[in-house]
mmCIF file of C-alpha atoms in Angstrom:
data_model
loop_
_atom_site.group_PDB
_atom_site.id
_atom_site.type_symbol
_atom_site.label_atom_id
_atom_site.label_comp_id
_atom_site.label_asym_id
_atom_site.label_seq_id
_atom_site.Cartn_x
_atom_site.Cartn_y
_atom_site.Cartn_z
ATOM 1 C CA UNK A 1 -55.847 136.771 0.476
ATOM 2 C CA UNK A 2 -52.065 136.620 0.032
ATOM 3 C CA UNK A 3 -50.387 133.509 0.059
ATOM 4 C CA UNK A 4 -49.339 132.634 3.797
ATOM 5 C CA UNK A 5 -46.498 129.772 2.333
ATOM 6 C CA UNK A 6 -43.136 131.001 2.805
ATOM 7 C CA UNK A 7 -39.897 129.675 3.535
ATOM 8 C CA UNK A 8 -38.396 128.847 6.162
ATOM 9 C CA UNK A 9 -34.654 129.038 6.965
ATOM 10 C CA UNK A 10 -31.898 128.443 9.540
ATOM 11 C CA UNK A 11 -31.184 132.041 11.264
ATOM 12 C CA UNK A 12 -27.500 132.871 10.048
ATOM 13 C CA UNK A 13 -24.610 132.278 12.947
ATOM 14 C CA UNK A 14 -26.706 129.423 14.454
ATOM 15 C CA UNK A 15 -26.099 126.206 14.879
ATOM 16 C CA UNK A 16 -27.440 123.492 12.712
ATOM 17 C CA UNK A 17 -29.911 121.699 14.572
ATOM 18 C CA UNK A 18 -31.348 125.304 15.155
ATOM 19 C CA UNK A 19 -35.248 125.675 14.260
ATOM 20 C CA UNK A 20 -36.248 127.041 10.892
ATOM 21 C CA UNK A 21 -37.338 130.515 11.181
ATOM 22 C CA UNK A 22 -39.875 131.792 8.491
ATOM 23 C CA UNK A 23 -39.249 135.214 6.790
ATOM 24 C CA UNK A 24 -40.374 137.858 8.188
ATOM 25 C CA UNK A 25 -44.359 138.831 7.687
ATOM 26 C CA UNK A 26 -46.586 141.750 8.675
ATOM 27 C CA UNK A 27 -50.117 140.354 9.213
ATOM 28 C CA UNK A 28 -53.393 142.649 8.512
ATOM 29 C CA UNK A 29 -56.362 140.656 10.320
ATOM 30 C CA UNK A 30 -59.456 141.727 9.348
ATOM 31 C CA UNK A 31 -62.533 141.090 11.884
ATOM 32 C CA UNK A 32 -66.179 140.766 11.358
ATOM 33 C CA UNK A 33 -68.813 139.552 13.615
ATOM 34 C CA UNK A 34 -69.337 136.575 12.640
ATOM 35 C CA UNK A 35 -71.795 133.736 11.057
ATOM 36 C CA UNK A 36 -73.349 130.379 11.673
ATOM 37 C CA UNK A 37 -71.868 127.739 9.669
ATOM 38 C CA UNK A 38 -76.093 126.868 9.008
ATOM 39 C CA UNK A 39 -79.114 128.003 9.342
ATOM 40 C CA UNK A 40 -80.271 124.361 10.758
ATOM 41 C CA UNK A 41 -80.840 124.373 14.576
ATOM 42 C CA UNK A 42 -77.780 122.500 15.818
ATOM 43 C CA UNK A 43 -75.677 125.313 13.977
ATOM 44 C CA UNK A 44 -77.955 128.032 14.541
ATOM 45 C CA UNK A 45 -77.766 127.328 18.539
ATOM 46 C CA UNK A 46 -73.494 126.565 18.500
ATOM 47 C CA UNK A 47 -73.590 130.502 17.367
ATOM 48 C CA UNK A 48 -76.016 131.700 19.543
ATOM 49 C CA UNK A 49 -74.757 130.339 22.627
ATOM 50 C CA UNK A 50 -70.973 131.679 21.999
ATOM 51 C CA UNK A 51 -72.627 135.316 20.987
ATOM 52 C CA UNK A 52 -74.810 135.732 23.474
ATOM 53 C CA UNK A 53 -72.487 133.805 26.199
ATOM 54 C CA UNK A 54 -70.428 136.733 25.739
ATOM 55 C CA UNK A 55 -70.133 139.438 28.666
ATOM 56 C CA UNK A 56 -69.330 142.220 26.252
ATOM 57 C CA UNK A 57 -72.879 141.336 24.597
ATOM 58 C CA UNK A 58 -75.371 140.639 27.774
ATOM 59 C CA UNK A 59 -73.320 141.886 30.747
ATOM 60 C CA UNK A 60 -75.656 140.172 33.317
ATOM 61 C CA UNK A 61 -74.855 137.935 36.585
ATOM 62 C CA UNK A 62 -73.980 134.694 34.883
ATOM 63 C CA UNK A 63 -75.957 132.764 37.578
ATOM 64 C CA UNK A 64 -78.621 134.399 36.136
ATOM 65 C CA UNK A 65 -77.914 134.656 32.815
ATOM 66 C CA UNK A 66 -76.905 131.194 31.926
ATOM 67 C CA UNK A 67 -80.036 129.401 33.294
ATOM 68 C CA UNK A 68 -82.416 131.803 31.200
ATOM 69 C CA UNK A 69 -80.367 131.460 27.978
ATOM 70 C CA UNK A 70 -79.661 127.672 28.029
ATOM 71 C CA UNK A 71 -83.071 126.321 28.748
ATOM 72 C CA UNK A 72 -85.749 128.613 27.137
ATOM 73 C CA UNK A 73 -83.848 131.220 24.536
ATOM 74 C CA UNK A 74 -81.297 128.388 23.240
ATOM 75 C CA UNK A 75 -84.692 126.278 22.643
ATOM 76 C CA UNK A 76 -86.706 128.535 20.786
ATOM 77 C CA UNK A 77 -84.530 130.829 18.926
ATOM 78 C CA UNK A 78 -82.186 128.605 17.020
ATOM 79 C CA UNK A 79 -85.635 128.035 14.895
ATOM 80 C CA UNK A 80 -86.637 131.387 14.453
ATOM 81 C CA UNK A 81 -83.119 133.080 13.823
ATOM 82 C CA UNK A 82 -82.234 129.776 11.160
ATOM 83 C CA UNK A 83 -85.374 131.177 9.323
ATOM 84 C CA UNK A 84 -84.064 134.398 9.414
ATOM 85 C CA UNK A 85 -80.921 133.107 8.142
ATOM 86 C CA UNK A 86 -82.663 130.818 5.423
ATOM 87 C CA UNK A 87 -84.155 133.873 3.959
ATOM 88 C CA UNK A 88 -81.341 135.565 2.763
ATOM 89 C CA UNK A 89 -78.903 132.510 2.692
ATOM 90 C CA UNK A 90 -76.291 132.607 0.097
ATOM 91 C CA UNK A 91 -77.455 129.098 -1.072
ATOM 92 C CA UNK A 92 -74.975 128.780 -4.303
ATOM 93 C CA UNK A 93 -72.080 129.231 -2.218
ATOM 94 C CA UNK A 94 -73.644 127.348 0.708
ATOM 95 C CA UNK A 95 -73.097 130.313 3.423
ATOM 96 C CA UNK A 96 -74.218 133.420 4.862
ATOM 97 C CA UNK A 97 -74.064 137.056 3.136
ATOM 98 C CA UNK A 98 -72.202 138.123 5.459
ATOM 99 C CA UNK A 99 -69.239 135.539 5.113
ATOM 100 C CA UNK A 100 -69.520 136.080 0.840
ATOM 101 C CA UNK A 101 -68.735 139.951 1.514
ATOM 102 C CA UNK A 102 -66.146 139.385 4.136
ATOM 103 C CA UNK A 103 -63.974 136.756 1.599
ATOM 104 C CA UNK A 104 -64.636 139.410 -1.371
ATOM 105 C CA UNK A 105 -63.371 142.503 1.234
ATOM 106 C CA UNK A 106 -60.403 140.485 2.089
ATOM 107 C CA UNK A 107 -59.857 139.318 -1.328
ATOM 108 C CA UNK A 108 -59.534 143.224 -2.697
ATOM 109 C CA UNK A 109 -57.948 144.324 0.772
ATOM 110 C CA UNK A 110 -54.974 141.803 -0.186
ATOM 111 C CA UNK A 111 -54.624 143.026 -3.425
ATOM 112 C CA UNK A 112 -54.525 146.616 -2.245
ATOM 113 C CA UNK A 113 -51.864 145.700 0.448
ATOM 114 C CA UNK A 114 -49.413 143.959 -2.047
ATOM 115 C CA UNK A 115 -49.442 147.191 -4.600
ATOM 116 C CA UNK A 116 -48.855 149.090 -1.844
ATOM 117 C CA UNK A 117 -46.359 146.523 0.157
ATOM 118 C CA UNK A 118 -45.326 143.651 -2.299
ATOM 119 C CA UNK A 119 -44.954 140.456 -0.245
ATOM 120 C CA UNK A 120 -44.328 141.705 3.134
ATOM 121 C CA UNK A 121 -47.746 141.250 4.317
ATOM 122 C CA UNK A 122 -50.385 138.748 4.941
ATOM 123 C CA UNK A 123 -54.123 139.849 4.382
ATOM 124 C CA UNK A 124 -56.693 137.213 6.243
ATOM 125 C CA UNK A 125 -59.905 137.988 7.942
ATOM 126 C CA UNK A 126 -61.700 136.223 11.141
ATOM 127 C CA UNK A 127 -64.521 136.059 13.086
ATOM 128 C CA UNK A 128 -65.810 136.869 16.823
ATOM 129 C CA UNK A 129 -68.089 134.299 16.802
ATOM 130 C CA UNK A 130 -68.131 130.977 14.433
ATOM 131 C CA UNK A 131 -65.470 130.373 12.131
ATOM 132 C CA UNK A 132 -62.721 131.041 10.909
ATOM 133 C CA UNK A 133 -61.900 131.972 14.240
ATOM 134 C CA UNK A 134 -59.625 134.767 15.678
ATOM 135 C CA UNK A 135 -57.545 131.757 17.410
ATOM 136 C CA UNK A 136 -57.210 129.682 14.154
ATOM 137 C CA UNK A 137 -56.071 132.607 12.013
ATOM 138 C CA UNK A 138 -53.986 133.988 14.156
ATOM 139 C CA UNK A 139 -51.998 130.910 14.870
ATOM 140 C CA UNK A 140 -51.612 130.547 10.534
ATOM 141 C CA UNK A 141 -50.370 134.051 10.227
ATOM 142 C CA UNK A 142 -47.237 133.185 13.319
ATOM 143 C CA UNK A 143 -46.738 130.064 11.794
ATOM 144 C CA UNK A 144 -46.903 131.816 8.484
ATOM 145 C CA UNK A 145 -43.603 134.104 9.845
ATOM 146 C CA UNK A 146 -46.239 137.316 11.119
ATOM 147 C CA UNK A 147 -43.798 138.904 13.656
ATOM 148 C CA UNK A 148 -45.897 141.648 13.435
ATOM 149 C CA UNK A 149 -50.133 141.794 13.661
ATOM 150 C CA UNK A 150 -52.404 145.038 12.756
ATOM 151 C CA UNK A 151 -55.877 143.680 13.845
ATOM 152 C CA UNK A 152 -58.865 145.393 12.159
ATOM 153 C CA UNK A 153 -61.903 145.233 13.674
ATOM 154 C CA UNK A 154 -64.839 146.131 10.545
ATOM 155 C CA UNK A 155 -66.477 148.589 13.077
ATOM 156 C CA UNK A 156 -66.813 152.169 12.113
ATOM 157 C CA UNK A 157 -67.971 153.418 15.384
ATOM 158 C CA UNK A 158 -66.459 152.026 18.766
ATOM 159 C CA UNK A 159 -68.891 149.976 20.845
ATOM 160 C CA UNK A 160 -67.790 147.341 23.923
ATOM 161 C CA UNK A 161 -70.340 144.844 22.576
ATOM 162 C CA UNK A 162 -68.305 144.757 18.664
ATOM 163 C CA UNK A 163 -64.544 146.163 18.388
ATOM 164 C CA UNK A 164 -64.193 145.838 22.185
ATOM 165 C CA UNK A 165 -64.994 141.865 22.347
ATOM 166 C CA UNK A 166 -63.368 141.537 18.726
ATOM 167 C CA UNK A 167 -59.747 142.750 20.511
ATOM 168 C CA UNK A 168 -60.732 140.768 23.516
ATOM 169 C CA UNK A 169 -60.344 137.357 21.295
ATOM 170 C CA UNK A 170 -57.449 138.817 19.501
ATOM 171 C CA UNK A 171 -55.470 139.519 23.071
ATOM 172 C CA UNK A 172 -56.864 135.708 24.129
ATOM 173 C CA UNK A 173 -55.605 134.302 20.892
ATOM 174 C CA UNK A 174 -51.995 136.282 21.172
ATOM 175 C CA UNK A 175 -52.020 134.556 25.105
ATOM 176 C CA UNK A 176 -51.094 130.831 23.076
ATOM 177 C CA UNK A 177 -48.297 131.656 21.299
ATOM 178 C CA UNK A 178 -44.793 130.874 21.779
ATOM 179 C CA UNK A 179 -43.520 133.196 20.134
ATOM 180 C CA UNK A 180 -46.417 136.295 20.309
ATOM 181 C CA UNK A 181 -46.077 138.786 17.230
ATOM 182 C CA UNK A 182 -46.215 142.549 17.982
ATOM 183 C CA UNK A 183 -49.573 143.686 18.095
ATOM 184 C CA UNK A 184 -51.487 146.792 16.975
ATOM 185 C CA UNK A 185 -55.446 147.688 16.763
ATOM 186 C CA UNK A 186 -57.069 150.455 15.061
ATOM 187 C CA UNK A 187 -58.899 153.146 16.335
ATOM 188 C CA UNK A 188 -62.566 153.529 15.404
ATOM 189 C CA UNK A 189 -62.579 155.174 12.054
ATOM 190 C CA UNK A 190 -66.548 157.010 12.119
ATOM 191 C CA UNK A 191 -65.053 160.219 11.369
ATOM 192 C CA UNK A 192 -62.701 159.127 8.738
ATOM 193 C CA UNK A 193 -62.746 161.539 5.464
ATOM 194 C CA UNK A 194 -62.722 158.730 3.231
ATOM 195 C CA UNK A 195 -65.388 156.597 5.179
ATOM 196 C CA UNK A 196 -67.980 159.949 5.448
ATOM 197 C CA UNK A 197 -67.345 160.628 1.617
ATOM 198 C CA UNK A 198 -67.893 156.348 1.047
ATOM 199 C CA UNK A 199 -70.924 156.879 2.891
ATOM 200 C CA UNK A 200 -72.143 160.126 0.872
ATOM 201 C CA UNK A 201 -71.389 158.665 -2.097
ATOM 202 C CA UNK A 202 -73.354 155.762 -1.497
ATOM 203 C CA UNK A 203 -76.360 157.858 -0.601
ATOM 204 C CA UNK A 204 -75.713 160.298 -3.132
ATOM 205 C CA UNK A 205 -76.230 157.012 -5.893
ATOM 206 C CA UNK A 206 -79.191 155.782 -4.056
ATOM 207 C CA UNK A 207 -81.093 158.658 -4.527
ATOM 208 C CA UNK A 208 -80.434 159.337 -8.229
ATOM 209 C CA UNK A 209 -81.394 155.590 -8.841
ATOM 210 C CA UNK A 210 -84.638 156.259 -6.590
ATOM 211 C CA UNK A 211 -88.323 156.772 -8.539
ATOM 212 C CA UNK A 212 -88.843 159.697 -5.861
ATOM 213 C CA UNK A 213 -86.848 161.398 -4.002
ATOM 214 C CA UNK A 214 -87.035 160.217 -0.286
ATOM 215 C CA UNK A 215 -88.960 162.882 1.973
ATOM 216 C CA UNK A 216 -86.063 161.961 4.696
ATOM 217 C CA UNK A 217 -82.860 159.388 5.317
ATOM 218 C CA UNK A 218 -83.026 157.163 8.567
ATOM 219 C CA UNK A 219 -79.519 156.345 9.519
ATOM 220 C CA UNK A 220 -80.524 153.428 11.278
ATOM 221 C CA UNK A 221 -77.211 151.938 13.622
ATOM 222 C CA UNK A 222 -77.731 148.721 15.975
ATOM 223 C CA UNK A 223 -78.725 149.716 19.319
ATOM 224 C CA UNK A 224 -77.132 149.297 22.977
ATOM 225 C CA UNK A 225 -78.619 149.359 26.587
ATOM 226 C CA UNK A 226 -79.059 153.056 27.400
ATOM 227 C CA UNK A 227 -77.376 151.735 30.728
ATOM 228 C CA UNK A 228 -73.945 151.112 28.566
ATOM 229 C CA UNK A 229 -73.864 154.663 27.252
ATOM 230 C CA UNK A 230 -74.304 155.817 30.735
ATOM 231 C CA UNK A 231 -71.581 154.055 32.232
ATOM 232 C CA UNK A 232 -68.680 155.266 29.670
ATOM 233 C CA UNK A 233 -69.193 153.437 26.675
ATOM 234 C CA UNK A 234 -68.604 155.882 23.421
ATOM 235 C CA UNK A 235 -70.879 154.384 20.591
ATOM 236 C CA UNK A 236 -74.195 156.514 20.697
ATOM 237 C CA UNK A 237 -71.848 159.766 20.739
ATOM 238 C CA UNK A 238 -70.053 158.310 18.025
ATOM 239 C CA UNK A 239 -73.294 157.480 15.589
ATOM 240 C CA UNK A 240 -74.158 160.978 16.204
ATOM 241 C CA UNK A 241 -70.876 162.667 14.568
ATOM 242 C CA UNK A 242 -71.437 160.000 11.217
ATOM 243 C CA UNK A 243 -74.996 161.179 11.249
ATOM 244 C CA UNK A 244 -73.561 164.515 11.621
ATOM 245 C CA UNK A 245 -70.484 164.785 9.327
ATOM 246 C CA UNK A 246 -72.522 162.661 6.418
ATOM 247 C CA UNK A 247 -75.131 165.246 6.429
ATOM 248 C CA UNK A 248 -72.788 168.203 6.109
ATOM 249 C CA UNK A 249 -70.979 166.550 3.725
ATOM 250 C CA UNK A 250 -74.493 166.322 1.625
ATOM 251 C CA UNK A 251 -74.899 169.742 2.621
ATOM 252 C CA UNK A 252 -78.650 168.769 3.995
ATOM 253 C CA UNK A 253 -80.673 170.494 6.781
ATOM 254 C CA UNK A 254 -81.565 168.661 9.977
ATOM 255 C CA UNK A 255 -85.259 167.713 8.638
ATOM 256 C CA UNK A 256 -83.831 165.628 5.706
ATOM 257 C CA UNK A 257 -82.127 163.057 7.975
ATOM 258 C CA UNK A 258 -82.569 161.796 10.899
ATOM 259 C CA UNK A 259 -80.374 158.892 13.537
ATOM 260 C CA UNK A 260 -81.961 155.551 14.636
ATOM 261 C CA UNK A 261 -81.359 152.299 16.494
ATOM 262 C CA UNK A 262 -82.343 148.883 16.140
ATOM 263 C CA UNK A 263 -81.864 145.422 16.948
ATOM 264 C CA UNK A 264 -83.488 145.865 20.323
ATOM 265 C CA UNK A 265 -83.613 142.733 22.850
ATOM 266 C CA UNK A 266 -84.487 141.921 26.583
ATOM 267 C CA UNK A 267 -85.866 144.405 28.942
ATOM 268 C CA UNK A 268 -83.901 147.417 29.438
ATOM 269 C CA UNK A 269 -84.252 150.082 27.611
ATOM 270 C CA UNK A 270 -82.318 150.824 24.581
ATOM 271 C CA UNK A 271 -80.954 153.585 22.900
ATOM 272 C CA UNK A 272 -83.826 155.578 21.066
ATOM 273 C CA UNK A 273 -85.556 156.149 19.192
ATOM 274 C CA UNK A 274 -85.633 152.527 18.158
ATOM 275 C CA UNK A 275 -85.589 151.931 14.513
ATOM 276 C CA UNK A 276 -88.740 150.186 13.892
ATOM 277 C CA UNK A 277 -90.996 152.384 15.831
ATOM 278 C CA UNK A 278 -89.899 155.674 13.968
ATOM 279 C CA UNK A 279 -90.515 154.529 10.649
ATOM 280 C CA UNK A 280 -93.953 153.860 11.307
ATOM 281 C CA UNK A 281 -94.080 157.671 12.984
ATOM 282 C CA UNK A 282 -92.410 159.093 10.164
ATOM 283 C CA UNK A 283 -95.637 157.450 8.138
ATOM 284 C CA UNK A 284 -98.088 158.752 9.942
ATOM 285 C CA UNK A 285 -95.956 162.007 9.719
ATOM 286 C CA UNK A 286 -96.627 162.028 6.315
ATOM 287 C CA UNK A 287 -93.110 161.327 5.432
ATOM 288 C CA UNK A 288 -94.253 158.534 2.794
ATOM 289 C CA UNK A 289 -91.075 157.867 1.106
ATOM 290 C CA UNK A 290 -87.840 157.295 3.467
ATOM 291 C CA UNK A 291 -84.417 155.614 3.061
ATOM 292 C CA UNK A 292 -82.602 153.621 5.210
ATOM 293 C CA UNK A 293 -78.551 153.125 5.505
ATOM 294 C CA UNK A 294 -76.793 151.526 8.463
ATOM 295 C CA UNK A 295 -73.737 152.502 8.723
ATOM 296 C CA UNK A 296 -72.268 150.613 11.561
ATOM 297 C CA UNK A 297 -72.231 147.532 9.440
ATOM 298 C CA UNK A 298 -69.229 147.220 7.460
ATOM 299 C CA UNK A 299 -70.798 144.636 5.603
ATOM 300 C CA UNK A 300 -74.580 143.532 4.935
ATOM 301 C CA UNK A 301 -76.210 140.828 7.412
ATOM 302 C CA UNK A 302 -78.946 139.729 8.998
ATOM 303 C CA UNK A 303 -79.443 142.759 10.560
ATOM 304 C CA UNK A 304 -79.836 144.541 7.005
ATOM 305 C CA UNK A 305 -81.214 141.754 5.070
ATOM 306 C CA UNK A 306 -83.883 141.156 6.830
ATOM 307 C CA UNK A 307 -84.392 143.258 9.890
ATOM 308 C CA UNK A 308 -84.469 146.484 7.725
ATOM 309 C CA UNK A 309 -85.377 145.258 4.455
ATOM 310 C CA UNK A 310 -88.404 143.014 5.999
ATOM 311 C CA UNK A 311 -89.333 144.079 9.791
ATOM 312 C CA UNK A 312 -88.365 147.971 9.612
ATOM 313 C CA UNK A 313 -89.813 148.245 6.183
ATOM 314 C CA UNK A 314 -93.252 146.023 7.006
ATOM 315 C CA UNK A 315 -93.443 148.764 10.130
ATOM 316 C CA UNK A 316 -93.464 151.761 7.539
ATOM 317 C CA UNK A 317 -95.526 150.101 5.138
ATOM 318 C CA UNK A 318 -97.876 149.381 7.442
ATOM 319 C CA UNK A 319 -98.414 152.858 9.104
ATOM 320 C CA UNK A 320 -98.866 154.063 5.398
ATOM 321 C CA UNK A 321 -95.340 154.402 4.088
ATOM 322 C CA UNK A 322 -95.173 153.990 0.095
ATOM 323 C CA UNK A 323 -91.751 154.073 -0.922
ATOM 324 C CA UNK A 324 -89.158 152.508 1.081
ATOM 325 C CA UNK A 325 -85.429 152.510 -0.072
ATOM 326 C CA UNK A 326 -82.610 150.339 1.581
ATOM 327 C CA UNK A 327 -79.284 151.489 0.653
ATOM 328 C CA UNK A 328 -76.764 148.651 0.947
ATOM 329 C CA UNK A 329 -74.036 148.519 3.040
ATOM 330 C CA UNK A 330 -70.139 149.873 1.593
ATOM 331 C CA UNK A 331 -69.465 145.990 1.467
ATOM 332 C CA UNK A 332 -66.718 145.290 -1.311
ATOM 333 C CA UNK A 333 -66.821 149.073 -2.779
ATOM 334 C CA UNK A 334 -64.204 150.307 -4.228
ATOM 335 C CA UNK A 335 -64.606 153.553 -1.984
ATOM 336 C CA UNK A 336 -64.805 151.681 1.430
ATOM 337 C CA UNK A 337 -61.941 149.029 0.374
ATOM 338 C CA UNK A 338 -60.101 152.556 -0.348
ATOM 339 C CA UNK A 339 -60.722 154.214 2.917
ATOM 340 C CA UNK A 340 -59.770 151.074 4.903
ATOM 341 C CA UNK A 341 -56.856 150.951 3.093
ATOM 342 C CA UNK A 342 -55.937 154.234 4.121
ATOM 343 C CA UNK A 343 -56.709 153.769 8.138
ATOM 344 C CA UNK A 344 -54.441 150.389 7.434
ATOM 345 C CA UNK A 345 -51.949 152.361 5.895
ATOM 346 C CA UNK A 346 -51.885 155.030 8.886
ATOM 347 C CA UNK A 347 -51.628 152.355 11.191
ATOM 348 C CA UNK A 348 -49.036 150.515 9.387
ATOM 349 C CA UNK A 349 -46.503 153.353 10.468
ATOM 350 C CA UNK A 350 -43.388 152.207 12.117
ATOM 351 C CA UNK A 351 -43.856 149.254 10.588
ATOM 352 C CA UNK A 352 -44.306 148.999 7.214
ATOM 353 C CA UNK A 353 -43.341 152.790 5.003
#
């Protein structure tokens, strides 16, 4: 992250007692989903109420809602999400995967930016839910001298329930200031050249590191009510052109990959097929060795960690599966650091040449 201290001076012509004014900043936010602070209970349930509070996330009746989720989900699940958690903890550092690959994205994001920009802009990152918040950060950067604010939401593909609540916050945050910045967000980047050739790259490693060759690759994404798709959202048509544009890129045929969701909760039904049910298909298929890459995580989580590597892959196994292959998120790569840069860059226009 680039340093946010700079100095602040008396605008020229004014009079003395005027305010100090810092110089002039371009801010790059960079937005993830976010992370408890623990995986003990009282942590674990601060998180889950503010996600699943949220009416981008569970878009039902809050008289309904709130009742349900504050006396029998927020009493059970804190437990069995913190074990989740404890499971893939980052225990040296004392916080969650997630939160290590976010600093270390940020970290090479703000070293790209000042090659390309010198000090005229401020790299930081945030989070939807937990901390650092979008509020917090957003009030450093204007006191830092941001006049100007690209906010980059770490979702490839467009959903209401991710980039659309991650702006939300941003907008909320911009409503306390003063003196608001200008303020830009980027469009979702799932058919970015750089980001499809990230992605076949990644794959394209995976495999030659693999003892066999997988009989098929499950692009697994995290699911969404059907309902949502049907009443405008753009996400499930968007998962289908990465599916789409990473397998031409590989130059595959349709049997060699196929498009999944996961992370299915409540009642309604979900975008399909769900994840952990087609594994165990593809097993009893005869498809005995499969991959798995999500690429609607920008970074790896608990989704990855341990929904695919343990649930999804215990579903395969079980149905027969033999050799089961997660291929990591782009995380810190130097080819997805390099193809954010350049849908920063784009969107940097105007602003910053």
């Amino acid at each position: 992250m680039l340093d946010k201290t700079t100095t602040a001076t008396c605008p020229a012509h004014a009079p003395a007692d005027h305010p100090k004014i810092k110089a002039e900043k371009v801010g790059i936010l960079l937005a993830n989903l976010g992370t408890p602070d623990d995986y003990s209970y009282w942590p674990m349930r601060r998180y889950l109420n503010e996600f699943l509070s949220d009416k981008r996330v569970i878009d039902y009746p809050r008289w309904k809602w709130q009742p349900l989720l504050q006396l029998i989900i927020l009493s059970k699940r804190p437990f069995s999400s913190g074990e989740a958690y404890k499971s893939i903890w980052n225990h040296d550092k004392g916080e969650s995967p997630l939160m290590t690959i976010t600093k270390d994205q940020t970290a090479k994001m703000a070293a790209a930016m000042e090659e390309r920009y010198g000090d005229q802009v401020i790299v930081d990152f945030c989070m939807r839910y937990g901390n650092p918040s979008t509020k917090s950060i957003v009030r450093e950067m204007v006191a830092a001298g941001c006049q100007k604010i690209l906010f980059v939401p770490l979702y490839p593909q467009y959903a209401g329930a991710t980039s659309g609540t991650a702006n939300d916050q941003f907008f909320r945050a911009l409503m306390d200031e003063k003196w608001q910045p200008a303020a830009r967000t980027i469009a979702p980047y799932f058919d970015q050249p750089a980001y499809i050739e990230a992605l076949a790259r990644s794959v394209e490693e995976a495999y030659a590191k693999a003892e066999k060759r997988p009989d098929i690759l499950v692009v697994s994404y995290h699911g969404m009510p059907k309902r949502y798709l049907m009443e405008g959202d753009p996400y499930h048509c968007q998962c289908q052109k990465t599916t789409r544009l990473l397998r031409e890129r590989l130059g595959w045929d349709e049997t060699q990959i196929t498009t999944t969701f996961q992370s299915v909760f409540g009642p309604e039904e979900w975008l399909r097929p769900y994840t952990v049910e087609h594994v165990a298909d593809l097993a009893r298929q005869g498809k005995k060795n499969i991959a798995v890459i999500a690429p609607a995580f920008s970074a790896d989580c608990i989704e990855t960690l341990e929904e695919i590597n343990e649930e999804i892959c215990e579903s395969f196994e079980h149905a027969g599966g033999e050799e089961f292959v997660y291929i990591p998120c782009l995380n810190d790569d130097s080819d997805h650091i390099a193809a954010l840069a350049t849908v920063i860059e784009d969107n940097l226009k105007g602003w910053l040449d």
